Structure formats: C-alpha cells, structure tokens
PDB file of C-alpha atoms in Angstrom:
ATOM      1  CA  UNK A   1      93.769  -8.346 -40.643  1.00 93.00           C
ATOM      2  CA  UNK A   2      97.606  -8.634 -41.484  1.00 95.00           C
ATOM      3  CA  UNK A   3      99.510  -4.909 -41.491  1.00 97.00           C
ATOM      4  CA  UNK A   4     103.002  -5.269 -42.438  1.00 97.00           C
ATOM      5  CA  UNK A   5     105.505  -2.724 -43.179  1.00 97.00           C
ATOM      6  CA  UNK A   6     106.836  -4.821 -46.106  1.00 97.00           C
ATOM      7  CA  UNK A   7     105.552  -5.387 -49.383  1.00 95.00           C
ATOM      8  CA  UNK A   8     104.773  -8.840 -49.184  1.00 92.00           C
ATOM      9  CA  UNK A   9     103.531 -11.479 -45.936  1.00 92.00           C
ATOM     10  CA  UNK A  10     105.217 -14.806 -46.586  1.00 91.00           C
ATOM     11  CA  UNK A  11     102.723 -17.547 -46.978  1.00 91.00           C
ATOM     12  CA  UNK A  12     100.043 -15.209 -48.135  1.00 93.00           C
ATOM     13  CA  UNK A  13     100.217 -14.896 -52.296  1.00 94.00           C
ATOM     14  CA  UNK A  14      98.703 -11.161 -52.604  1.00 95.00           C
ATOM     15  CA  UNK A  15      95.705 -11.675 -55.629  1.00 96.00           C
ATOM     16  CA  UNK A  16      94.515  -7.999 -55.309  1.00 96.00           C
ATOM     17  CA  UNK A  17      95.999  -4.480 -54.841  1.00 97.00           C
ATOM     18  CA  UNK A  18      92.867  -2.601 -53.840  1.00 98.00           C
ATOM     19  CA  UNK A  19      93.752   1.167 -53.357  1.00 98.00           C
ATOM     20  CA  UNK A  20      96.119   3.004 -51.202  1.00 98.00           C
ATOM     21  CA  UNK A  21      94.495   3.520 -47.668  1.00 98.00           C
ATOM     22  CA  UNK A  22      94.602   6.170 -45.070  1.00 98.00           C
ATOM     23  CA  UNK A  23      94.731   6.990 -41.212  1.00 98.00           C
ATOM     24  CA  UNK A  24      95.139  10.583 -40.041  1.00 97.00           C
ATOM     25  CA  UNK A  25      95.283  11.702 -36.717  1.00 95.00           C
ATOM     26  CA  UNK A  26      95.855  15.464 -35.240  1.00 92.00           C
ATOM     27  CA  UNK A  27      96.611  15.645 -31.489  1.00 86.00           C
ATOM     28  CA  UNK A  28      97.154  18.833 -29.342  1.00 78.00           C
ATOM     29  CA  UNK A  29      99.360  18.671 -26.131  1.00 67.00           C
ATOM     30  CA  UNK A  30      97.852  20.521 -23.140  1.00 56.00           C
ATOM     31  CA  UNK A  31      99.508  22.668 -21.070  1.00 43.00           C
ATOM     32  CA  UNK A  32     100.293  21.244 -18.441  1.00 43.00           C
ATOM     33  CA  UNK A  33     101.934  18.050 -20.459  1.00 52.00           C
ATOM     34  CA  UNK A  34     104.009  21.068 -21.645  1.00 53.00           C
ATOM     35  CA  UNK A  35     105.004  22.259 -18.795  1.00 44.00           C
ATOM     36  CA  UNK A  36     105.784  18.824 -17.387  1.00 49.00           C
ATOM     37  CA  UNK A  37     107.679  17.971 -20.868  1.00 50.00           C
ATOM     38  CA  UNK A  38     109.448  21.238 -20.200  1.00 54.00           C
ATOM     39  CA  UNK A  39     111.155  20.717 -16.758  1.00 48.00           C
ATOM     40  CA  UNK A  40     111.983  17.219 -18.262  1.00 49.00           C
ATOM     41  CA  UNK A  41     113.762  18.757 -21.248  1.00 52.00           C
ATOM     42  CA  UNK A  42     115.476  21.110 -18.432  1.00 48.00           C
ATOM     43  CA  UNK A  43     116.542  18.550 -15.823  1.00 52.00           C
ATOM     44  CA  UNK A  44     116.977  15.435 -18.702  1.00 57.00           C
ATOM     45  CA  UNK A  45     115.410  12.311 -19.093  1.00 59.00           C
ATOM     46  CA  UNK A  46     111.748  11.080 -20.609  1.00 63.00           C
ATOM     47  CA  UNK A  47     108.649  13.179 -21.503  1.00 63.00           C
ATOM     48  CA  UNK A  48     105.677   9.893 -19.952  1.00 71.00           C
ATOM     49  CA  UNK A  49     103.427  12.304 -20.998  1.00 72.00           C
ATOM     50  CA  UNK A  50     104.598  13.194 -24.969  1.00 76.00           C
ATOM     51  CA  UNK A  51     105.180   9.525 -25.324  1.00 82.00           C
ATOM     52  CA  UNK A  52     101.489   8.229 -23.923  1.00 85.00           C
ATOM     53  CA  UNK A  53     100.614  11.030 -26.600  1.00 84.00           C
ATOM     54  CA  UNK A  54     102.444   9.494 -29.511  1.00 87.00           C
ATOM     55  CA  UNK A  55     101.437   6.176 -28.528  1.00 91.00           C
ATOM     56  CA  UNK A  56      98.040   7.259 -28.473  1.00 93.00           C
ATOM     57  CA  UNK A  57      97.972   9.345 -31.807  1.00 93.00           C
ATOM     58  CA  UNK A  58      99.632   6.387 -34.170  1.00 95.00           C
ATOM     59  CA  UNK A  59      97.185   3.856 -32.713  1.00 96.00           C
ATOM     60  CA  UNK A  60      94.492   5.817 -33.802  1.00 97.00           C
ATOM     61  CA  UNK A  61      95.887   6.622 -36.978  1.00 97.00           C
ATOM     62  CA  UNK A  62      96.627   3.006 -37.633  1.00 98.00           C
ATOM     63  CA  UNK A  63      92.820   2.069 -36.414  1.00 98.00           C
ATOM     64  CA  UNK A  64      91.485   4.444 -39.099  1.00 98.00           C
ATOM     65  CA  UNK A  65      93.826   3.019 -41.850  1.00 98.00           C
ATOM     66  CA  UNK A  66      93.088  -0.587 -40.842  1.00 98.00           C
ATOM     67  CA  UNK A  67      89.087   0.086 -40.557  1.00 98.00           C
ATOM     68  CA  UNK A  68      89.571   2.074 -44.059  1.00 98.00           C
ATOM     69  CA  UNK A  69      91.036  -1.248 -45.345  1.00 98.00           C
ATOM     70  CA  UNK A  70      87.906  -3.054 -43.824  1.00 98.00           C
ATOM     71  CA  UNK A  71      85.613  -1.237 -45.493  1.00 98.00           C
ATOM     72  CA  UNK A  72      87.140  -1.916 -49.219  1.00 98.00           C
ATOM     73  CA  UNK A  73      86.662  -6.051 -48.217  1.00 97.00           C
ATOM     74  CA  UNK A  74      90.792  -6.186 -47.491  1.00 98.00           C
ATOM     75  CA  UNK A  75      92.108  -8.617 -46.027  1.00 97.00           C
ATOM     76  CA  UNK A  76      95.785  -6.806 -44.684  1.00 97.00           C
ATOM     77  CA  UNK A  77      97.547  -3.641 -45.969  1.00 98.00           C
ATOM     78  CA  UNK A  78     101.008  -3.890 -46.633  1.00 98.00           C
ATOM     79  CA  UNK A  79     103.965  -1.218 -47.157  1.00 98.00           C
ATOM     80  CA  UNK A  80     102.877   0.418 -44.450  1.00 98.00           C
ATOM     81  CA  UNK A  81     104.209   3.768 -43.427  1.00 98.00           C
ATOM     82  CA  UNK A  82     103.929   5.649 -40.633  1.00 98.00           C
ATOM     83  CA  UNK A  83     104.307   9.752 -40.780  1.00 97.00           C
ATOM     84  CA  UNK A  84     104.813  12.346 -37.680  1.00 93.00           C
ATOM     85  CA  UNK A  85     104.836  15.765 -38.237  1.00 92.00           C
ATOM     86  CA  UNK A  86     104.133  18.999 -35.785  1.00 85.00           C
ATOM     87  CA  UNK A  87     101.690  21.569 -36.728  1.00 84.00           C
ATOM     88  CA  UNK A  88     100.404  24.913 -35.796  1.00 79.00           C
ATOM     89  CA  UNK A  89     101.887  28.264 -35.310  1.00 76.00           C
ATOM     90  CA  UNK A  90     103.841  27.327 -32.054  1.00 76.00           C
ATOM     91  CA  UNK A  91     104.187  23.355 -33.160  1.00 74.00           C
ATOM     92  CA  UNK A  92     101.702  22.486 -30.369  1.00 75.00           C
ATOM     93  CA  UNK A  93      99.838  20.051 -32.439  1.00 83.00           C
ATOM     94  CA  UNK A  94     101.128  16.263 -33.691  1.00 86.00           C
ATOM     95  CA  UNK A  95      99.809  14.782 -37.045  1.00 92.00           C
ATOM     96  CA  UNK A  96     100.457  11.342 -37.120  1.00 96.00           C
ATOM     97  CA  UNK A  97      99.568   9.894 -40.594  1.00 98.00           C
ATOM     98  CA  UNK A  98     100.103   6.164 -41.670  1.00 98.00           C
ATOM     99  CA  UNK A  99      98.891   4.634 -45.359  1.00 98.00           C
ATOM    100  CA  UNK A 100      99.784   1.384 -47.362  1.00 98.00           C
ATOM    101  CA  UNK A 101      98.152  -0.781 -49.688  1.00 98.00           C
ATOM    102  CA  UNK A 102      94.539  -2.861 -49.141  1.00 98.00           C
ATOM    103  CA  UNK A 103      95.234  -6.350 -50.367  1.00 98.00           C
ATOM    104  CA  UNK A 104      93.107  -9.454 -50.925  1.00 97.00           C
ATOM    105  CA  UNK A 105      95.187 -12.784 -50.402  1.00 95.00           C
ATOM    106  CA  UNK A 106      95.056 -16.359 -51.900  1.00 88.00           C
ATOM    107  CA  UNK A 107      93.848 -18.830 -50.092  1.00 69.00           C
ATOM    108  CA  UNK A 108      96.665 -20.455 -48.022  1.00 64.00           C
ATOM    109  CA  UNK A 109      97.364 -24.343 -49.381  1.00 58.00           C
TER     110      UNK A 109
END
C-alpha cells in the first residue's frame, strides 16, 4: 500500500477517493520513563525513552489508518497527516492521531 503525505503519487493516476481514514493511538508514559526523562531535561540532552514512545505510538497509529484503508479495498492513502497531542490532567498521556484519504489507482501503463 502507497502512504504519501502529498496529494498525489506520480505514476499512479488516482480513479477513486474512497473516504477519509483514521489511526488513533493513546499512550501513557510510566514513571520511571518520567523520572529518567526528568534528570535528562535537568542535566540536557535526549529523552531514549520519550522518543522509543513516540516512535512507537505513530507506528501504531499509522498501522490502524493503513489497515482502515485495507479494509475499504484501497490501494494507498494520500495527504496524510500526522497529529500529537498530550492528554490528561497532568499531560501524562500522548495521542498520536494520523488520517488521509483511501484511494484506488489506475492501472500503471
């Protein structure tokens, strides 16, 4: 499956716009990745753990916009966009959300 950030994949003709499709994903950080993302933020430098985190929460947002895609008999989603927010009273939580646009293509000549 093609996912593209732009509206169009060169080569590729889009024949149908499907629907807009979804991935959501809501990740909470332990403690003790806080703690250990704390004494980074004190002494400088990067958080391993917040990024392995992030990684891990957009993959699986992506996965569940891609499989979405599947489902409706796409063939790639293009415009993709990909959302982070924090959430919950003390921002402990990370929504990672990304969407675009299930397309069928023309055959390639």
């Amino acid at each position: 499956m093609l996912v593209t950030t732009t509206p169009t994949v060169e080569g590729y003709p889009v024949t149908q716009y499907l629907r807009v499709v979804c991935g959501e994903t809501v990740a909470g950080v332990n403690f003790l990745k806080d703690m250990a993302a704390g004494f980074r933020n004190f002494v400088g430098g990067r958080s391993q753990s917040y990024e392995e985190e992030l990684i891990q929460a957009r993959e699986t947002a992506l996965a569940e916009m891609v499989q979405r895609a599947q489902e409706l008999g796409a063939e790639g989603v293009v415009g993709v966009d990909i959302d982070y927010e924090t959430l919950g009273t003390d921002n402990g939580m990370l929504m990672v959300t990304a969407s675009g646009t299930a397309v069928r293509f023309s055959p390639v000549s």
